[in-house]
mmCIF file of C-alpha atoms and ligand atoms in Angstrom:
data_model
loop_
_atom_site.group_PDB
_atom_site.id
_atom_site.type_symbol
_atom_site.label_atom_id
_atom_site.label_comp_id
_atom_site.label_asym_id
_atom_site.label_seq_id
_atom_site.Cartn_x
_atom_site.Cartn_y
_atom_site.Cartn_z
ATOM 1 C CA MET Y 835 0.000 0.000 0.000
ATOM 2 C CA PRO Y 836 1.682 3.277 -1.041
ATOM 3 C CA LYS Y 837 1.842 5.772 1.790
ATOM 4 C CA TYR Y 838 1.304 8.931 -0.231
ATOM 5 C CA THR Y 839 -0.487 9.950 -3.419
ATOM 6 C CA VAL Y 840 0.141 12.976 -5.612
ATOM 7 C CA ALA Y 841 -3.113 14.471 -4.264
ATOM 8 C CA ASP Y 842 -1.809 14.109 -0.685
ATOM 9 C CA LEU Y 843 1.339 15.971 -1.596
ATOM 10 C CA ARG Y 844 -0.450 18.684 -3.555
ATOM 11 C CA ALA Y 845 -2.522 19.358 -0.434
ATOM 12 C CA ILE Y 846 0.718 20.013 1.458
ATOM 13 C CA HIS Y 847 2.665 21.717 -1.336
ATOM 14 C CA ASP Y 848 -0.077 24.257 -2.114
ATOM 15 C CA LEU Y 849 -0.662 25.446 1.472
ATOM 16 C CA PRO Y 850 -0.200 29.150 2.170
ATOM 17 C CA ILE Y 851 3.546 29.604 2.721
ATOM 18 C CA PRO Y 852 3.303 30.533 6.440
ATOM 19 C CA GLU Y 853 1.211 27.413 7.101
ATOM 20 C CA LEU Y 854 3.553 25.247 5.041
ATOM 21 C CA ILE Y 855 6.674 26.524 6.795
ATOM 22 C CA PHE Y 856 5.028 26.178 10.215
ATOM 23 C CA LYS Y 857 4.230 22.509 9.525
ATOM 24 C CA ALA Y 858 7.701 21.907 8.112
ATOM 25 C CA GLN Y 859 9.293 23.478 11.211
ATOM 26 C CA GLN Y 860 7.210 21.284 13.507
ATOM 27 C CA VAL Y 861 8.385 18.138 11.718
ATOM 28 C CA HIS Y 862 11.937 19.444 11.484
ATOM 29 C CA ARG Y 863 12.214 20.126 15.222
ATOM 30 C CA GLU Y 864 10.926 16.661 16.115
ATOM 31 C CA HIS Y 865 13.622 14.955 14.064
ATOM 32 C CA HIS Y 866 16.626 17.267 13.759
ATOM 33 C CA ARG Y 867 18.690 19.836 15.599
ATOM 34 C CA PRO Y 868 17.083 22.993 14.221
ATOM 35 C CA ASP Y 869 20.256 25.101 14.241
ATOM 36 C CA GLU Y 870 22.493 22.675 12.294
ATOM 37 C CA VAL Y 871 23.294 22.525 8.602
ATOM 38 C CA GLN Y 872 25.371 19.673 7.168
ATOM 39 C CA LEU Y 873 28.201 20.861 4.902
ATOM 40 C CA CYS Y 874 28.906 18.513 1.971
ATOM 41 C CA SER Y 875 31.722 19.204 -0.468
ATOM 42 C CA LEU Y 876 31.525 17.979 -4.018
ATOM 43 C CA LEU Y 877 34.270 16.977 -6.438
ATOM 44 C CA SER Y 878 34.022 15.770 -10.010
ATOM 45 C CA VAL Y 879 36.532 12.913 -10.089
ATOM 46 C CA LYS Y 880 35.926 12.101 -13.769
ATOM 47 C CA THR Y 881 34.447 14.863 -15.871
ATOM 48 C CA GLY Y 882 32.727 14.964 -19.263
ATOM 49 C CA GLY Y 883 32.160 12.660 -22.205
ATOM 50 C CA CYS Y 884 29.033 10.998 -20.792
ATOM 51 C CA PRO Y 885 27.027 8.861 -23.268
ATOM 52 C CA GLU Y 886 23.701 9.645 -21.535
ATOM 53 C CA ASP Y 887 21.495 12.445 -22.878
ATOM 54 C CA CYS Y 888 20.181 14.068 -19.639
ATOM 55 C CA ALA Y 889 18.895 17.402 -20.964
ATOM 56 C CA TYR Y 890 20.163 19.385 -17.981
ATOM 57 C CA CYS Y 891 23.676 18.006 -18.008
ATOM 58 C CA PRO Y 892 26.780 19.939 -19.078
ATOM 59 C CA GLN Y 893 28.768 16.663 -19.107
ATOM 60 C CA SER Y 894 26.693 14.862 -21.732
ATOM 61 C CA SER Y 895 28.592 14.202 -24.959
ATOM 62 C CA HIS Y 896 25.322 14.864 -26.829
ATOM 63 C CA TYR Y 897 25.662 18.630 -26.236
ATOM 64 C CA ASP Y 898 28.321 21.181 -26.952
ATOM 65 C CA THR Y 899 28.824 22.919 -23.610
ATOM 66 C CA GLY Y 900 32.569 23.490 -23.578
ATOM 67 C CA VAL Y 901 33.068 21.022 -20.687
ATOM 68 C CA ARG Y 902 36.278 19.090 -21.424
ATOM 69 C CA ARG Y 903 36.519 15.350 -21.070
ATOM 70 C CA ASP Y 904 39.124 14.685 -18.381
ATOM 71 C CA GLN Y 905 40.985 11.627 -17.142
ATOM 72 C CA ILE Y 906 39.938 10.225 -13.792
ATOM 73 C CA LEU Y 907 41.737 12.017 -10.934
ATOM 74 C CA SER Y 908 44.363 10.242 -8.852
ATOM 75 C CA VAL Y 909 43.599 9.136 -5.289
ATOM 76 C CA ASP Y 910 46.179 11.689 -4.088
ATOM 77 C CA GLU Y 911 44.346 14.536 -5.848
ATOM 78 C CA VAL Y 912 41.078 13.445 -4.258
ATOM 79 C CA VAL Y 913 42.657 13.195 -0.802
ATOM 80 C CA ALA Y 914 44.097 16.717 -1.150
ATOM 81 C CA ALA Y 915 40.653 18.098 -2.100
ATOM 82 C CA ALA Y 916 38.970 16.184 0.727
ATOM 83 C CA GLN Y 917 41.493 17.523 3.264
ATOM 84 C CA ARG Y 918 40.860 21.089 2.060
ATOM 85 C CA ALA Y 919 37.099 20.547 2.365
ATOM 86 C CA GLN Y 920 37.491 19.082 5.845
ATOM 87 C CA ALA Y 921 39.668 21.981 6.966
ATOM 88 C CA ALA Y 922 36.969 24.378 5.730
ATOM 89 C CA GLY Y 923 34.319 22.578 7.816
ATOM 90 C CA ALA Y 924 32.779 19.877 5.582
ATOM 91 C CA THR Y 925 31.818 16.542 7.170
ATOM 92 C CA ARG Y 926 30.690 14.773 4.010
ATOM 93 C CA PHE Y 927 32.765 14.497 0.854
ATOM 94 C CA CYS Y 928 30.778 13.714 -2.294
ATOM 95 C CA MET Y 929 32.370 12.521 -5.522
ATOM 96 C CA GLY Y 930 30.850 12.290 -8.983
ATOM 97 C CA THR Y 931 31.826 10.613 -12.229
ATOM 98 C CA ALA Y 932 30.340 11.254 -15.638
ATOM 99 C CA GLY Y 933 29.034 8.053 -17.175
ATOM 100 C CA ARG Y 934 26.149 5.639 -17.563
ATOM 101 C CA ASN Y 935 27.724 3.050 -15.253
ATOM 102 C CA PRO Y 936 31.204 2.272 -13.941
ATOM 103 C CA GLN Y 937 33.407 -0.149 -15.898
ATOM 104 C CA ASP Y 938 35.097 -2.834 -13.831
ATOM 105 C CA GLY Y 939 38.876 -2.620 -13.918
ATOM 106 C CA GLU Y 940 41.532 -0.071 -13.090
ATOM 107 C CA SER Y 941 39.236 2.957 -12.832
ATOM 108 C CA PHE Y 942 36.701 1.215 -10.569
ATOM 109 C CA GLU Y 943 39.553 0.003 -8.344
ATOM 110 C CA ARG Y 944 40.716 3.595 -8.150
ATOM 111 C CA VAL Y 945 37.230 4.776 -7.178
ATOM 112 C CA LEU Y 946 37.234 2.201 -4.366
ATOM 113 C CA GLY Y 947 40.607 3.605 -3.274
ATOM 114 C CA MET Y 948 39.084 7.106 -3.211
ATOM 115 C CA VAL Y 949 36.230 5.914 -1.007
ATOM 116 C CA ARG Y 950 38.626 4.198 1.406
ATOM 117 C CA ALA Y 951 40.885 7.258 1.532
ATOM 118 C CA VAL Y 952 38.023 9.706 2.192
ATOM 119 C CA ARG Y 953 36.668 7.447 4.957
ATOM 120 C CA GLY Y 954 40.196 7.196 6.346
ATOM 121 C CA LEU Y 955 40.163 10.977 6.892
ATOM 122 C CA GLY Y 956 37.095 10.596 9.111
ATOM 123 C CA LEU Y 957 34.710 12.083 6.560
ATOM 124 C CA GLU Y 958 31.452 10.590 5.351
ATOM 125 C CA ALA Y 959 31.894 9.474 1.745
ATOM 126 C CA CYS Y 960 29.249 9.773 -0.948
ATOM 127 C CA ILE Y 961 29.635 8.946 -4.621
ATOM 128 C CA THR Y 962 27.536 9.024 -7.773
ATOM 129 C CA LEU Y 963 28.652 6.692 -10.570
ATOM 130 C CA GLY Y 964 25.423 5.938 -12.448
ATOM 131 C CA MET Y 965 23.909 2.469 -12.604
ATOM 132 C CA LEU Y 966 25.561 -0.272 -10.545
ATOM 133 C CA THR Y 967 25.670 -4.070 -10.614
ATOM 134 C CA ASP Y 968 25.178 -6.096 -7.430
ATOM 135 C CA ALA Y 969 28.895 -6.923 -7.333
ATOM 136 C CA GLN Y 970 29.935 -3.274 -7.691
ATOM 137 C CA THR Y 971 27.481 -2.210 -5.001
ATOM 138 C CA ASP Y 972 28.866 -4.821 -2.609
ATOM 139 C CA ARG Y 973 32.423 -3.707 -3.269
ATOM 140 C CA LEU Y 974 31.503 -0.065 -2.582
ATOM 141 C CA ALA Y 975 29.922 -1.182 0.700
ATOM 142 C CA GLN Y 976 33.083 -3.114 1.617
ATOM 143 C CA ALA Y 977 35.183 -0.040 0.856
ATOM 144 C CA GLY Y 978 33.188 1.783 3.530
ATOM 145 C CA LEU Y 979 30.980 3.996 1.348
ATOM 146 C CA THR Y 980 28.563 5.890 3.605
ATOM 147 C CA VAL Y 981 25.953 6.865 1.038
ATOM 148 C CA TYR Y 982 25.287 6.593 -2.714
ATOM 149 C CA ASN Y 983 23.751 9.453 -4.723
ATOM 150 C CA HIS Y 984 21.432 8.469 -7.544
ATOM 151 C CA ASN Y 985 18.629 10.914 -8.280
ATOM 152 C CA VAL Y 986 15.231 10.025 -9.708
ATOM 153 C CA ASP Y 987 15.399 13.630 -10.978
ATOM 154 C CA THR Y 988 11.671 14.105 -11.739
ATOM 155 C CA SER Y 989 8.385 12.184 -12.077
ATOM 156 C CA ARG Y 990 8.149 8.912 -13.975
ATOM 157 C CA GLU Y 991 5.765 10.680 -16.401
ATOM 158 C CA PHE Y 992 8.143 13.558 -17.179
ATOM 159 C CA TYR Y 993 11.360 11.505 -17.177
ATOM 160 C CA GLY Y 994 11.251 10.715 -20.918
ATOM 161 C CA ASN Y 995 11.181 14.444 -21.738
ATOM 162 C CA ILE Y 996 14.572 14.826 -20.061
ATOM 163 C CA ILE Y 997 16.387 11.511 -20.565
ATOM 164 C CA THR Y 998 15.949 8.880 -23.268
ATOM 165 C CA THR Y 999 19.091 6.760 -22.837
ATOM 166 C CA HIS Y 1000 17.912 5.052 -19.651
ATOM 167 C CA GLY Y 1001 14.604 4.671 -17.861
ATOM 168 C CA TYR Y 1002 13.001 5.397 -14.517
ATOM 169 C CA ASP Y 1003 12.999 1.710 -13.589
ATOM 170 C CA ASP Y 1004 16.777 1.547 -14.171
ATOM 171 C CA ARG Y 1005 17.153 4.282 -11.552
ATOM 172 C CA LEU Y 1006 14.895 2.507 -9.069
ATOM 173 C CA ALA Y 1007 16.724 -0.791 -9.601
ATOM 174 C CA THR Y 1008 20.062 0.807 -8.690
ATOM 175 C CA LEU Y 1009 18.526 2.438 -5.621
ATOM 176 C CA ALA Y 1010 17.219 -0.976 -4.511
ATOM 177 C CA ARG Y 1011 20.687 -2.535 -4.967
ATOM 178 C CA VAL Y 1012 22.276 0.227 -2.900
ATOM 179 C CA ARG Y 1013 19.741 -0.276 -0.129
ATOM 180 C CA LYS Y 1014 20.205 -4.051 -0.185
ATOM 181 C CA ALA Y 1015 23.986 -3.675 0.186
ATOM 182 C CA GLY Y 1016 23.482 -1.643 3.372
ATOM 183 C CA ILE Y 1017 24.640 1.677 1.886
ATOM 184 C CA LYS Y 1018 22.563 4.750 2.737
ATOM 185 C CA VAL Y 1019 20.547 6.250 -0.105
ATOM 186 C CA CYS Y 1020 20.785 9.832 -1.368
ATOM 187 C CA SER Y 1021 18.143 10.517 -4.002
ATOM 188 C CA GLY Y 1022 16.306 13.631 -5.077
ATOM 189 C CA GLY Y 1023 15.827 15.656 -8.195
ATOM 190 C CA ILE Y 1024 15.690 18.935 -10.066
ATOM 191 C CA ILE Y 1025 13.026 21.589 -10.433
ATOM 192 C CA GLY Y 1026 12.837 24.156 -13.221
ATOM 193 C CA MET Y 1027 13.056 21.817 -16.225
ATOM 194 C CA GLY Y 1028 9.526 22.560 -17.494
ATOM 195 C CA GLU Y 1029 7.819 19.959 -15.295
ATOM 196 C CA SER Y 1030 4.417 20.622 -13.706
ATOM 197 C CA ILE Y 1031 3.756 20.965 -9.984
ATOM 198 C CA ASP Y 1032 2.128 17.512 -10.145
ATOM 199 C CA ASP Y 1033 5.398 16.159 -11.586
ATOM 200 C CA ARG Y 1034 7.316 17.662 -8.659
ATOM 201 C CA CYS Y 1035 4.886 16.130 -6.178
ATOM 202 C CA ALA Y 1036 4.978 12.793 -8.030
ATOM 203 C CA MET Y 1037 8.754 12.769 -7.686
ATOM 204 C CA LEU Y 1038 8.454 13.293 -3.926
ATOM 205 C CA VAL Y 1039 5.792 10.552 -3.775
ATOM 206 C CA THR Y 1040 8.244 8.133 -5.424
ATOM 207 C CA LEU Y 1041 10.937 9.015 -2.896
ATOM 208 C CA ALA Y 1042 8.709 9.120 0.192
ATOM 209 C CA ASN Y 1043 7.144 5.760 -0.678
ATOM 210 C CA LEU Y 1044 10.492 3.990 -0.910
ATOM 211 C CA ASP Y 1045 10.729 1.637 2.027
ATOM 212 C CA PRO Y 1046 12.640 3.045 3.825
ATOM 213 C CA PRO Y 1047 12.800 6.526 2.238
ATOM 214 C CA PRO Y 1048 16.234 7.974 1.332
ATOM 215 C CA GLU Y 1049 18.373 9.250 4.201
ATOM 216 C CA SER Y 1050 19.317 12.230 2.057
ATOM 217 C CA VAL Y 1051 17.207 14.141 -0.476
ATOM 218 C CA PRO Y 1052 18.928 16.721 -2.683
ATOM 219 C CA ILE Y 1053 16.614 19.310 -4.196
ATOM 220 C CA ASN Y 1054 18.395 20.965 -7.105
ATOM 221 C CA ALA Y 1055 17.208 24.128 -8.849
ATOM 222 C CA LEU Y 1056 18.178 23.772 -12.496
ATOM 223 C CA VAL Y 1057 21.436 25.525 -13.345
ATOM 224 C CA PRO Y 1058 20.782 26.256 -17.022
ATOM 225 C CA VAL Y 1059 23.987 25.510 -18.939
ATOM 226 C CA LYS Y 1060 24.477 26.953 -22.424
ATOM 227 C CA GLY Y 1061 24.547 24.249 -25.087
ATOM 228 C CA THR Y 1062 22.204 21.893 -23.211
ATOM 229 C CA PRO Y 1063 18.556 21.664 -24.299
ATOM 230 C CA LEU Y 1064 17.608 23.400 -21.018
ATOM 231 C CA GLY Y 1065 20.225 26.133 -21.373
ATOM 232 C CA GLU Y 1066 17.650 28.887 -21.884
ATOM 233 C CA ARG Y 1067 15.220 27.926 -19.107
ATOM 234 C CA PRO Y 1068 14.264 30.814 -16.817
ATOM 235 C CA ALA Y 1069 15.564 30.851 -13.246
ATOM 236 C CA VAL Y 1070 13.540 28.917 -10.685
ATOM 237 C CA ASP Y 1071 11.422 31.135 -8.455
ATOM 238 C CA ALA Y 1072 12.778 30.921 -4.896
ATOM 239 C CA LEU Y 1073 9.319 30.420 -3.394
ATOM 240 C CA GLU Y 1074 8.825 27.350 -5.588
ATOM 241 C CA LEU Y 1075 12.044 25.947 -4.174
ATOM 242 C CA VAL Y 1076 10.832 26.738 -0.645
ATOM 243 C CA ARG Y 1077 7.575 24.844 -1.315
ATOM 244 C CA MET Y 1078 9.461 21.842 -2.651
ATOM 245 C CA ILE Y 1079 11.840 21.741 0.316
ATOM 246 C CA ALA Y 1080 9.053 22.106 2.881
ATOM 247 C CA THR Y 1081 7.015 19.339 1.219
ATOM 248 C CA ALA Y 1082 10.051 17.036 1.148
ATOM 249 C CA ARG Y 1083 10.719 17.818 4.823
ATOM 250 C CA ILE Y 1084 7.133 16.997 5.848
ATOM 251 C CA VAL Y 1085 6.876 13.690 3.967
ATOM 252 C CA MET Y 1086 10.436 12.504 4.714
ATOM 253 C CA PRO Y 1087 10.868 13.676 8.317
ATOM 254 C CA ALA Y 1088 14.089 11.825 9.101
ATOM 255 C CA ALA Y 1089 15.928 12.683 5.878
ATOM 256 C CA ARG Y 1090 18.494 15.374 5.426
ATOM 257 C CA VAL Y 1091 16.947 17.633 2.799
ATOM 258 C CA ARG Y 1092 19.702 19.287 0.812
ATOM 259 C CA LEU Y 1093 19.416 22.720 -0.753
ATOM 260 C CA SER Y 1094 21.624 21.661 -3.654
ATOM 261 C CA ALA Y 1095 22.447 23.125 -7.085
ATOM 262 C CA GLY Y 1096 21.207 26.631 -7.821
ATOM 263 C CA ARG Y 1097 22.239 28.327 -4.572
ATOM 264 C CA ALA Y 1098 24.537 30.734 -6.424
ATOM 265 C CA GLY Y 1099 21.426 32.363 -7.898
ATOM 266 C CA LEU Y 1100 19.598 32.709 -4.566
ATOM 267 C CA SER Y 1101 19.670 35.670 -2.200
ATOM 268 C CA ARG Y 1102 20.766 35.104 1.396
ATOM 269 C CA GLU Y 1103 17.168 35.675 2.486
ATOM 270 C CA ALA Y 1104 15.858 33.054 0.053
ATOM 271 C CA GLN Y 1105 18.402 30.566 1.400
ATOM 272 C CA VAL Y 1106 17.352 31.298 4.982
ATOM 273 C CA LEU Y 1107 13.719 30.671 3.963
ATOM 274 C CA CYS Y 1108 14.839 27.304 2.580
ATOM 275 C CA PHE Y 1109 16.473 26.504 5.962
ATOM 276 C CA LEU Y 1110 13.251 27.546 7.693
ATOM 277 C CA ALA Y 1111 11.390 25.211 5.340
ATOM 278 C CA GLY Y 1112 13.519 22.324 6.594
ATOM 279 C CA ALA Y 1113 16.640 22.213 4.438
ATOM 280 C CA ASN Y 1114 19.502 21.079 6.681
ATOM 281 C CA SER Y 1115 22.289 20.328 4.245
ATOM 282 C CA ILE Y 1116 24.092 22.284 1.534
ATOM 283 C CA PHE Y 1117 26.847 21.787 -1.007
ATOM 284 C CA PHE Y 1118 29.769 23.725 0.322
ATOM 285 C CA GLY Y 1119 32.792 24.854 -1.687
ATOM 286 C CA GLU Y 1120 33.285 27.091 -4.710
ATOM 287 C CA LYS Y 1121 32.377 24.451 -7.258
ATOM 288 C CA LEU Y 1122 29.635 21.885 -7.680
ATOM 289 C CA LEU Y 1123 30.710 19.457 -10.427
ATOM 290 C CA THR Y 1124 31.307 21.854 -13.306
ATOM 291 C CA THR Y 1125 29.361 24.987 -12.284
ATOM 292 C CA GLY Y 1126 29.844 27.570 -9.540
ATOM 293 C CA ASN Y 1127 28.622 27.620 -5.949
ATOM 294 C CA PRO Y 1128 28.860 30.361 -3.289
ATOM 295 C CA ASP Y 1129 32.318 30.752 -1.742
ATOM 296 C CA VAL Y 1130 33.210 29.185 1.591
ATOM 297 C CA ASP Y 1131 33.591 32.467 3.493
ATOM 298 C CA SER Y 1132 30.218 33.812 2.415
ATOM 299 C CA ASP Y 1133 28.555 30.523 3.397
ATOM 300 C CA HIS Y 1134 30.147 30.598 6.855
ATOM 301 C CA LYS Y 1135 28.979 34.202 7.198
ATOM 302 C CA LEU Y 1136 25.462 33.299 6.061
ATOM 303 C CA LEU Y 1137 25.212 30.540 8.669
ATOM 304 C CA ARG Y 1138 26.650 32.784 11.390
ATOM 305 C CA ASP Y 1139 24.334 35.675 10.553
ATOM 306 C CA ALA Y 1140 21.346 33.323 10.613
ATOM 307 C CA GLY Y 1141 22.410 31.820 13.964
ATOM 308 C CA LEU Y 1142 23.015 28.422 12.380
ATOM 309 C CA ARG Y 1143 26.100 26.235 12.632
ATOM 310 C CA PRO Y 1144 27.773 23.505 10.620
ATOM 311 C CA ALA Y 1145 26.655 20.048 11.739
ATOM 312 C CA SER Y 1146 29.295 17.858 13.307
ATOM 313 C CA LEU Y 1147 29.357 14.116 12.701
ATOM 314 C CA HIS Y 1148 26.913 12.396 15.020
HETATM 315 N N1 SAM Z 58 26.481 9.780 -13.699
HETATM 316 C C1 SAM Z 58 25.785 9.951 -12.451
HETATM 317 C C2 SAM Z 58 24.367 9.423 -12.546
HETATM 318 O O1 SAM Z 58 23.996 8.858 -13.574
HETATM 319 O O2 SAM Z 58 23.605 9.508 -11.566
HETATM 320 C C3 SAM Z 58 25.882 11.379 -12.034
HETATM 321 C C4 SAM Z 58 24.737 12.187 -12.479
HETATM 322 S S1 SAM Z 58 24.607 13.912 -12.197
HETATM 323 C C5 SAM Z 58 26.065 14.702 -12.303
HETATM 324 C C6 SAM Z 58 24.013 14.000 -10.567
HETATM 325 C C7 SAM Z 58 22.801 14.875 -10.420
HETATM 326 O O3 SAM Z 58 23.156 16.226 -10.500
HETATM 327 C C8 SAM Z 58 21.731 14.712 -11.487
HETATM 328 O O4 SAM Z 58 20.953 13.567 -11.260
HETATM 329 C C9 SAM Z 58 20.960 15.995 -11.364
HETATM 330 O O5 SAM Z 58 19.898 15.859 -10.430
HETATM 331 C C10 SAM Z 58 22.023 16.978 -10.839
HETATM 332 N N2 SAM Z 58 22.392 17.948 -11.893
HETATM 333 C C11 SAM Z 58 23.210 17.722 -12.949
HETATM 334 N N3 SAM Z 58 23.294 18.822 -13.732
HETATM 335 C C12 SAM Z 58 22.504 19.757 -13.175
HETATM 336 C C13 SAM Z 58 22.160 21.098 -13.499
HETATM 337 N N4 SAM Z 58 22.612 21.686 -14.612
HETATM 338 N N5 SAM Z 58 21.330 21.768 -12.675
HETATM 339 C C14 SAM Z 58 20.856 21.184 -11.559
HETATM 340 N N6 SAM Z 58 21.126 19.919 -11.188
HETATM 341 C C15 SAM Z 58 21.937 19.214 -11.975
HETATM 342 C C1 DTB Z 59 22.982 16.338 -6.716
HETATM 343 O O1 DTB Z 59 21.768 16.098 -6.510
HETATM 344 N N1 DTB Z 59 23.462 17.508 -7.110
HETATM 345 C C2 DTB Z 59 24.893 17.433 -7.315
HETATM 346 C C3 DTB Z 59 25.232 16.004 -6.819
HETATM 347 N N2 DTB Z 59 23.946 15.435 -6.582
HETATM 348 C C4 DTB Z 59 26.134 15.119 -7.565
HETATM 349 C C5 DTB Z 59 25.342 17.806 -8.658
HETATM 350 C C6 DTB Z 59 24.894 19.182 -9.093
HETATM 351 C C7 DTB Z 59 25.500 19.468 -10.407
HETATM 352 C C8 DTB Z 59 25.176 20.839 -10.927
HETATM 353 C C9 DTB Z 59 25.749 21.096 -12.274
HETATM 354 C C10 DTB Z 59 27.249 21.035 -12.346
HETATM 355 O O2 DTB Z 59 27.960 21.666 -11.515
HETATM 356 O O3 DTB Z 59 27.771 20.406 -13.271
#
């Protein structure tokens, strides 16, 4: 029996904003320390040349975006970046590779080495590699991976408008493998791609009805990148992001809801509204994968000025 329907979520999502934020705060305070924000740093460990056609993605080889195809980084380069992130206050280090799925062999062994090294620093390790096999998932678990990021991105109905080279069920199958291997699940999506409000709510229904729901839910506002099919999309309205975050918070009370891509285009006040709505995690560091993010000093100042503090590991 599914727990939520799209109609249930619309009833939450469409509430007057003060009502919505009040409800989100109530849930938030029952499950989380209300003054803490988790700082996650992100590093692209293998950039560009991806065979998939995700319409938002600057790393797809289907589009001419000027993103270069790079070799996979060395473990030493990753360790240096992770140490810098840790010194700046991050507790989770997230790594991403362009690609449909990892190939077994030297590069996968290196990825496992990166996971072990990041864990060895005392950081949580997250990685996104695309679709996984059972054997790969088990090896990532053995390497100590804390959490795997694999977004459903949008509703099942809208998915085909954005991606044609793999399907919604492929995504869900990988999420199930990750769960089965005992790795925590990070899965969310993007708003601002031309989807309807029902599509946004349907995406949250998919996530909230996973049993158990993801431990971490990134909500990305589309960063329109020139050369991609979505390169000319208008900026996401901050209040729409606030509604999405509050709805995610209410239906996935225990999850960390991450205010993810798109923060560079948000005012400080809009970001604080997102925290009020229940976001308690951000990407921290000047770069996401290939696009910009607010700088470390201005993020520390934002948290300080709002009376918030970086979450420690607990
Ligand atoms: N190859 C991996 C996979 O298949 O899952 C990595 C995918 S991608 C880099 C990770 C997530 O970043 C996407 O699922 C999407 O939600 C988000 N993302 C990528 N480009 C984005 C953009 N331009 N704006 C906002 N979010 C974006
Ligand atoms: C997620 O949901 N957002 C991150 C992370 N998971 C891997 C990626 C955002 C990428 C934004 C576009 C870029 O910088 O290339």
